[in-house]
mmCIF file of C-alpha atoms in Angstrom:
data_model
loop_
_atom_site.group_PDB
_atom_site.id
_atom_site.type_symbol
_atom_site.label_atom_id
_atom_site.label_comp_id
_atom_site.label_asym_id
_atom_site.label_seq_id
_atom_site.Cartn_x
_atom_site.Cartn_y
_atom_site.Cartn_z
ATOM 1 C CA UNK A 1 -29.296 55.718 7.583
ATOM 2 C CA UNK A 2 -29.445 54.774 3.814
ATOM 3 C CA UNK A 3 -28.451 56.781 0.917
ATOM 4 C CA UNK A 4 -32.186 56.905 -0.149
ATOM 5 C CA UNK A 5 -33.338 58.005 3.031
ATOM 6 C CA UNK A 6 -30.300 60.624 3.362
ATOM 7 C CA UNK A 7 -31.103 62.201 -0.179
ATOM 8 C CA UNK A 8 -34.993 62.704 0.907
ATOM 9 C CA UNK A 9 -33.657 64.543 3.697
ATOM 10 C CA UNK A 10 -31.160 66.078 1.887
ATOM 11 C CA UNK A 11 -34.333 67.244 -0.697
ATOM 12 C CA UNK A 12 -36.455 68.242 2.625
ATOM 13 C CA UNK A 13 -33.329 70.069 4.176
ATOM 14 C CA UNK A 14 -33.595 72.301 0.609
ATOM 15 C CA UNK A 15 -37.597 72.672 0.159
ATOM 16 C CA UNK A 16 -37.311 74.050 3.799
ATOM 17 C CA UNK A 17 -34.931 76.933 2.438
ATOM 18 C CA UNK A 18 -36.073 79.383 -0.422
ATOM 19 C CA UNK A 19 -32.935 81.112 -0.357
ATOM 20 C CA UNK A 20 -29.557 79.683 -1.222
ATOM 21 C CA UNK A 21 -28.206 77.860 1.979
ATOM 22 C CA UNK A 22 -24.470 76.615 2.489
ATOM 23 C CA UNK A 23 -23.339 73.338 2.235
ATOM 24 C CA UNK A 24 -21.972 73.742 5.642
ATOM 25 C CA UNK A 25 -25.400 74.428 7.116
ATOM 26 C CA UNK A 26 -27.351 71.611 5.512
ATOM 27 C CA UNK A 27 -24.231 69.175 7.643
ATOM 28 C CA UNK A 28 -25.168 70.739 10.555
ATOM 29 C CA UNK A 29 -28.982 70.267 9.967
ATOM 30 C CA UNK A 30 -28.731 66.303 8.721
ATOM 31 C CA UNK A 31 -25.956 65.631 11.159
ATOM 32 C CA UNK A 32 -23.348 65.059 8.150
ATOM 33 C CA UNK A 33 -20.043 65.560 7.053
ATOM 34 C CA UNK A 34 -19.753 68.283 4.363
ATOM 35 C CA UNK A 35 -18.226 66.182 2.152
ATOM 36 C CA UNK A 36 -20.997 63.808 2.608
ATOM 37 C CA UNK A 37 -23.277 66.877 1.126
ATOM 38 C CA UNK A 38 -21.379 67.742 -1.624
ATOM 39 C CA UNK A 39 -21.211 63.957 -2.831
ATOM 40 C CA UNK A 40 -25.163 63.964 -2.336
ATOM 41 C CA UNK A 41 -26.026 67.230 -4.008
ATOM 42 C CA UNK A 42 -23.948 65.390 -7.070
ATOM 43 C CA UNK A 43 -25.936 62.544 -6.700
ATOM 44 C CA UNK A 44 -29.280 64.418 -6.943
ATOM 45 C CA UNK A 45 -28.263 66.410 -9.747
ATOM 46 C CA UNK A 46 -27.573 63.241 -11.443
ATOM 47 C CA UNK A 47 -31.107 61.993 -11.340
ATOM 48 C CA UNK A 48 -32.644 65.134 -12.571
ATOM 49 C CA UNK A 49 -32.286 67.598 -9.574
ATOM 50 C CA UNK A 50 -31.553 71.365 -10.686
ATOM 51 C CA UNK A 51 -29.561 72.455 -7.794
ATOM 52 C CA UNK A 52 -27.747 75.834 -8.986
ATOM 53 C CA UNK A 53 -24.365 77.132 -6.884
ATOM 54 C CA UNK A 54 -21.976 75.963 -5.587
ATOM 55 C CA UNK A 55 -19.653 74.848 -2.545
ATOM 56 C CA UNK A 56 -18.386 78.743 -0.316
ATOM 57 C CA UNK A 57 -20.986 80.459 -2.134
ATOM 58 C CA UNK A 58 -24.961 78.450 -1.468
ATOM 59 C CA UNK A 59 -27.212 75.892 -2.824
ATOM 60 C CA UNK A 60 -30.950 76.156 -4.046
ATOM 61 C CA UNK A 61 -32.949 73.910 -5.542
ATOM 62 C CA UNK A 62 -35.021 74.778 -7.849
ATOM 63 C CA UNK A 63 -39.282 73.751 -7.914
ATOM 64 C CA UNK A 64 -40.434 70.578 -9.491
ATOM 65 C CA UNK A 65 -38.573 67.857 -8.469
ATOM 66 C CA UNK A 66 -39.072 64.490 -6.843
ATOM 67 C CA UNK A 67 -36.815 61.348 -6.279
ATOM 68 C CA UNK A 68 -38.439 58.559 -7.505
ATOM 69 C CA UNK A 69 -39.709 56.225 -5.948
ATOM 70 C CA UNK A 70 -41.719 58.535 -3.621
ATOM 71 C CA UNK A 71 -40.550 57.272 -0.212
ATOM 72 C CA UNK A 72 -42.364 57.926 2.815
ATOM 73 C CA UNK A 73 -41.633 56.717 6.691
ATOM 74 C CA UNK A 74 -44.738 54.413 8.762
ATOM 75 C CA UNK A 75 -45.344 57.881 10.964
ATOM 76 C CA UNK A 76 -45.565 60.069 7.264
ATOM 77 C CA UNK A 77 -47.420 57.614 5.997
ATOM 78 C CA UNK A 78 -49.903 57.467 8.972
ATOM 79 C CA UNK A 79 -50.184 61.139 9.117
ATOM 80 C CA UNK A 80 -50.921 61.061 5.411
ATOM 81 C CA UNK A 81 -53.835 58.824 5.789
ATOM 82 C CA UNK A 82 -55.269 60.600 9.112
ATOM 83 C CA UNK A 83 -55.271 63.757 7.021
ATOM 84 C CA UNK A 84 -56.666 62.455 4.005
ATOM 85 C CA UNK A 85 -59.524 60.721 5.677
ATOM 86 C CA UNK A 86 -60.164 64.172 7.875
ATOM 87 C CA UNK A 87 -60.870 66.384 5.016
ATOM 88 C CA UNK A 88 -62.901 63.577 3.441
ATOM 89 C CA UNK A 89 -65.012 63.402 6.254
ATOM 90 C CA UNK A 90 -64.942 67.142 7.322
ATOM 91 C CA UNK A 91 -64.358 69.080 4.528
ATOM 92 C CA UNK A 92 -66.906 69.593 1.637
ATOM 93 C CA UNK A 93 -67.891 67.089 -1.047
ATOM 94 C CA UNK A 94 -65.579 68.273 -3.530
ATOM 95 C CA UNK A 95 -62.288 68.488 -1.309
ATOM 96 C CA UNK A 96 -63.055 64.994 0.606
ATOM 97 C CA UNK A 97 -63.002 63.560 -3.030
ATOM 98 C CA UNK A 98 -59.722 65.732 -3.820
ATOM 99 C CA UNK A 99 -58.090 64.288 -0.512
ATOM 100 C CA UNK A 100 -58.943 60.657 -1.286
ATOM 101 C CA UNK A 101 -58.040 61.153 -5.209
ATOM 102 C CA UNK A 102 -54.295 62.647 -3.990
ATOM 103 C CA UNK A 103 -53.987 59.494 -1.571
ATOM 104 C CA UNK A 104 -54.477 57.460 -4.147
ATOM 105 C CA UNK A 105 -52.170 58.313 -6.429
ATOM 106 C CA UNK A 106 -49.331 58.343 -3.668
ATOM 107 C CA UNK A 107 -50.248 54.590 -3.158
ATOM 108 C CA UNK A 108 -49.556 54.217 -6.725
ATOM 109 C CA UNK A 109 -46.245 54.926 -6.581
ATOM 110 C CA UNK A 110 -45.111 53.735 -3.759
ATOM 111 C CA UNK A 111 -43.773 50.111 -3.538
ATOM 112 C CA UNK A 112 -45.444 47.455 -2.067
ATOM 113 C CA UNK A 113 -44.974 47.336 1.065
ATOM 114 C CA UNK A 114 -45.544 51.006 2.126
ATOM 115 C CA UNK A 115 -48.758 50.688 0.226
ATOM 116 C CA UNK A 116 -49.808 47.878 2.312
ATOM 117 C CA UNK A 117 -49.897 50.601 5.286
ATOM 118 C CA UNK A 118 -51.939 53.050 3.660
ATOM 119 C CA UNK A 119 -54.914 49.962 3.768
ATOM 120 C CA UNK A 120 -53.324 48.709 7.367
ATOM 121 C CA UNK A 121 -53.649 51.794 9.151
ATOM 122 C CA UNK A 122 -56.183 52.138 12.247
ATOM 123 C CA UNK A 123 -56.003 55.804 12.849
ATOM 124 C CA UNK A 124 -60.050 56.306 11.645
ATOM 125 C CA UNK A 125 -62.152 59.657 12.099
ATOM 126 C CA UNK A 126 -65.540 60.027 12.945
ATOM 127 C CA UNK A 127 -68.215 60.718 10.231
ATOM 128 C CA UNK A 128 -69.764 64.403 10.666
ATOM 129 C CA UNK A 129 -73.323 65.008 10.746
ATOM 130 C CA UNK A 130 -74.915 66.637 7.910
ATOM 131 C CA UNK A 131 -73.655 69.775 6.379
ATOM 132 C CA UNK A 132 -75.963 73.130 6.600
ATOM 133 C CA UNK A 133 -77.373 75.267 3.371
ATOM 134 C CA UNK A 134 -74.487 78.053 4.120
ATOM 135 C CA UNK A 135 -72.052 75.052 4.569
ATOM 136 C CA UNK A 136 -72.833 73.762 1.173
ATOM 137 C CA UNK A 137 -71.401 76.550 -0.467
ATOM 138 C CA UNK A 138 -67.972 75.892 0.805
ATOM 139 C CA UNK A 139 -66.817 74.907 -2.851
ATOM 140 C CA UNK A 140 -67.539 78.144 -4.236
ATOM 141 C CA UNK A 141 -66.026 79.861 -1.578
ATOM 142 C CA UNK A 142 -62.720 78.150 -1.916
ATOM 143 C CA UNK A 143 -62.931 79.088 -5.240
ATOM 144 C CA UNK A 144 -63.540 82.909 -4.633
ATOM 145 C CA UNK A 145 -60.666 82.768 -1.932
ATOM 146 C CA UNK A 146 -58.211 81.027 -4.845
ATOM 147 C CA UNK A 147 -59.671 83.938 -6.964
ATOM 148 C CA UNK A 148 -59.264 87.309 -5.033
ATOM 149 C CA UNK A 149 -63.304 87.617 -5.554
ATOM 150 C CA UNK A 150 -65.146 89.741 -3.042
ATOM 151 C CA UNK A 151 -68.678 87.648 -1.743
ATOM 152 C CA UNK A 152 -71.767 89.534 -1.480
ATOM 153 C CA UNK A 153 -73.566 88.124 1.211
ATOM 154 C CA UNK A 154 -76.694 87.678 4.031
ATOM 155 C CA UNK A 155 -75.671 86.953 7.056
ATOM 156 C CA UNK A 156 -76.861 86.535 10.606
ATOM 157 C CA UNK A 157 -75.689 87.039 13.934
ATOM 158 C CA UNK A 158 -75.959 84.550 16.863
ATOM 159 C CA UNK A 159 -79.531 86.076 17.118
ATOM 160 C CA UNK A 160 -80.608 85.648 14.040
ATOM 161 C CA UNK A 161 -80.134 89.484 13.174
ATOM 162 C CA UNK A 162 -79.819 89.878 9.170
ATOM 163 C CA UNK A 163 -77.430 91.915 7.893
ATOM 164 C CA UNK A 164 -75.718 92.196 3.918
ATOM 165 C CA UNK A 165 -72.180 92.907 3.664
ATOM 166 C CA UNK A 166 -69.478 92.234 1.009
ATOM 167 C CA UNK A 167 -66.561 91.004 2.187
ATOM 168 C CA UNK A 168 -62.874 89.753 1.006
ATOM 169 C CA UNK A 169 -62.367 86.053 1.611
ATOM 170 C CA UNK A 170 -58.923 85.451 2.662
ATOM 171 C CA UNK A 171 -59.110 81.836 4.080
ATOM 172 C CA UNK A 172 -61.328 79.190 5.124
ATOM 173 C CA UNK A 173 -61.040 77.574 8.583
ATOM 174 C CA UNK A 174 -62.171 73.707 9.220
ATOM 175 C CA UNK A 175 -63.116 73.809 13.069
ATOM 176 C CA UNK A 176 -64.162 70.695 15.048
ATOM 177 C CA UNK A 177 -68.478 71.952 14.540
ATOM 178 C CA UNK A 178 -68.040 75.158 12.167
ATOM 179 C CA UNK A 179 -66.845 76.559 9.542
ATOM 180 C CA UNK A 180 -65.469 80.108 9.343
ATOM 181 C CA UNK A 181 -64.615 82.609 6.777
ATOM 182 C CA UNK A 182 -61.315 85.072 7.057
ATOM 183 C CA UNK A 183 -62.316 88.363 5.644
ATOM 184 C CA UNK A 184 -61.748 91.845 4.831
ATOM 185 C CA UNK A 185 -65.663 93.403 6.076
ATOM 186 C CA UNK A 186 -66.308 96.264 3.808
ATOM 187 C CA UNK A 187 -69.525 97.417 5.997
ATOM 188 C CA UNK A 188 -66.386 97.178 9.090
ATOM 189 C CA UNK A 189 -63.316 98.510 7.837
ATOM 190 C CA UNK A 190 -61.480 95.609 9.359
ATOM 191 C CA UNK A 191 -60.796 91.639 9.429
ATOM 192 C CA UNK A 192 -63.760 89.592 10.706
ATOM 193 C CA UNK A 193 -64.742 85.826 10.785
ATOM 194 C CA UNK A 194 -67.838 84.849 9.417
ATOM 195 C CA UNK A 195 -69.350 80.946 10.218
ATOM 196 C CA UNK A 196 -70.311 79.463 6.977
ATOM 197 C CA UNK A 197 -73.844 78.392 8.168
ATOM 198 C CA UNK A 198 -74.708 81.552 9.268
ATOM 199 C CA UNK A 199 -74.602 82.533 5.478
ATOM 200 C CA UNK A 200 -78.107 82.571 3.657
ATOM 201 C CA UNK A 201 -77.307 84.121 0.725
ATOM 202 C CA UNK A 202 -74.291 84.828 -1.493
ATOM 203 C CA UNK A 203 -73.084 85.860 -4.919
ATOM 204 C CA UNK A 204 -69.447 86.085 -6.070
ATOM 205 C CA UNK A 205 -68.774 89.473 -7.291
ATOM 206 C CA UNK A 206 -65.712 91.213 -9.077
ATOM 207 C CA UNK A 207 -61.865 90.831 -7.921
ATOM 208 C CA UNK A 208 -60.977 92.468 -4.680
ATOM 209 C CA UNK A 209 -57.900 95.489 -5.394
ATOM 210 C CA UNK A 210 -55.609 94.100 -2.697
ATOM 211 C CA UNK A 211 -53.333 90.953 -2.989
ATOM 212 C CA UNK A 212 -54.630 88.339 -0.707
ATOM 213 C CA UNK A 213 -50.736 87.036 0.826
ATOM 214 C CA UNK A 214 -50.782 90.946 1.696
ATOM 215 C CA UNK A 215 -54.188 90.953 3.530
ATOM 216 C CA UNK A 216 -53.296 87.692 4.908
ATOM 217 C CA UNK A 217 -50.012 89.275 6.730
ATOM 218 C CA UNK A 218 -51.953 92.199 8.077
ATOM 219 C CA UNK A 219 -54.279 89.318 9.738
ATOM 220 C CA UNK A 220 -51.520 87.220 10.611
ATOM 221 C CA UNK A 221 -49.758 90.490 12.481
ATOM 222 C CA UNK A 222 -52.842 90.896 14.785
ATOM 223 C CA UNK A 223 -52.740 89.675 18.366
ATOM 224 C CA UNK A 224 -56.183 88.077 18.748
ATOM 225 C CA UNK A 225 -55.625 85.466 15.457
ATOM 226 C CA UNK A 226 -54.397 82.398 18.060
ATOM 227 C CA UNK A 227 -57.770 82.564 19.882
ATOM 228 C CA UNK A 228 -60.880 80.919 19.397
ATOM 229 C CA UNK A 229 -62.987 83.538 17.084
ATOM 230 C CA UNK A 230 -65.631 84.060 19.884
ATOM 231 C CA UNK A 231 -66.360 87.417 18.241
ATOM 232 C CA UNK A 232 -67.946 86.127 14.860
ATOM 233 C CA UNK A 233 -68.238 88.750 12.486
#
């Protein structure tokens, strides 16, 4: 393995932990001698790195740094440009043109020839078919998610059934034909998923009162959150 490659894992290794982790631990996770760690922590804190503690006691590093130049493997790289062209194809307008704007400038740091394989690759994805009126409004409703706003909103059932409820958007899912809203239902007192087509009319109202990592654990902790949402709102 090169030194290059060993310090990206060695950067990896710390992003992974958010709480200071021995030296002795991150040899045991690269498959390294502990001296070989402490003479690469060195070496990243010589090109910028702010890695506070020190050898008995823990490492952390802290946010906001990157090795130059950005260095990625042919499977990374793949996997970048399969994701990139998913969410430009499935996503909404806005995000597709996010994803292809972040590839973009990853290919413009990277030398030569790993750019050549972000053109090369022949992992493609299917175009989708058009998007529906609710599914239109997907930007806005990544932006009330990102902004703790409760949605007012029509919405029917599977029969067509209206109803209006206000609900707490937590996340967004991207499935394979819909997609499907993570909320707090006021009208049910509990979580429930709500397919973004189904939606005929919404308005972004004030700031919900609970944090949304919190409401997010409380779904996470359920026991039906690994199954397809059959049960849609």
């Amino acid at each position: 393995m090169s030194r290059a490659s060993r310090l990206l894992d060695l950067l990896q290794a710390f992003r992974r932990h958010k709480r200071p982790v021995s030296g002795a631990r991150l040899a045991d996770e690269l498959g390294v001698s502990l001296r070989t760690i402490y003479r690469d922590i060195e070496a990243l804190k010589a090109q910028g790195a702010a890695i506070d503690g020190e050898a008995g006691v823990g490492f952390v590093l802290k946010p906001g740094f990157m090795l130059p130049p950005l260095m990625f493997s042919e499977e990374e790289i793949e996997a970048l440009v399969l994701g990139s062209r998913w969410v430009a194809e499935r996503a909404d307008g806005p995000l597709g043109a996010a994803a292809q704007n972040a590839l973009a400038k990853i290919a413009a740091v990277l030398p030569r020839d790993l750019r050549a394989g972000i053109d090369e690759t022949a992992l493609l994805v299917p175009p989708r078919g058009p998007y529906s009126e609710g599914e239109a409004n997907l930007p806005l409703i990544r932006e009330a998610i990102r902004g703790n706003r409760k949605l007012q909103i029509g919405y029917a059932d599977v029969n067509g059934a209206p109803s209006e409820r206000v609900i707490w958007p937590i996340a967004l899912a991207f499935f394979e034909r819909t997609r499907v809203i993570v909320a707090w239902c006021e009208l049910r007192g509990d979580f429930r998923h709500f397919r973004a087509d189904r939606i005929v009319r919404f308005e972004v109202a004030e700031r919900y009162p609970e944090r949304r990592a919190a409401l997010m654990k409380r779904w996470q902790a359920r026991d039906d959150i690994h199954r397809p949402p059959p049960a849609l709102a």
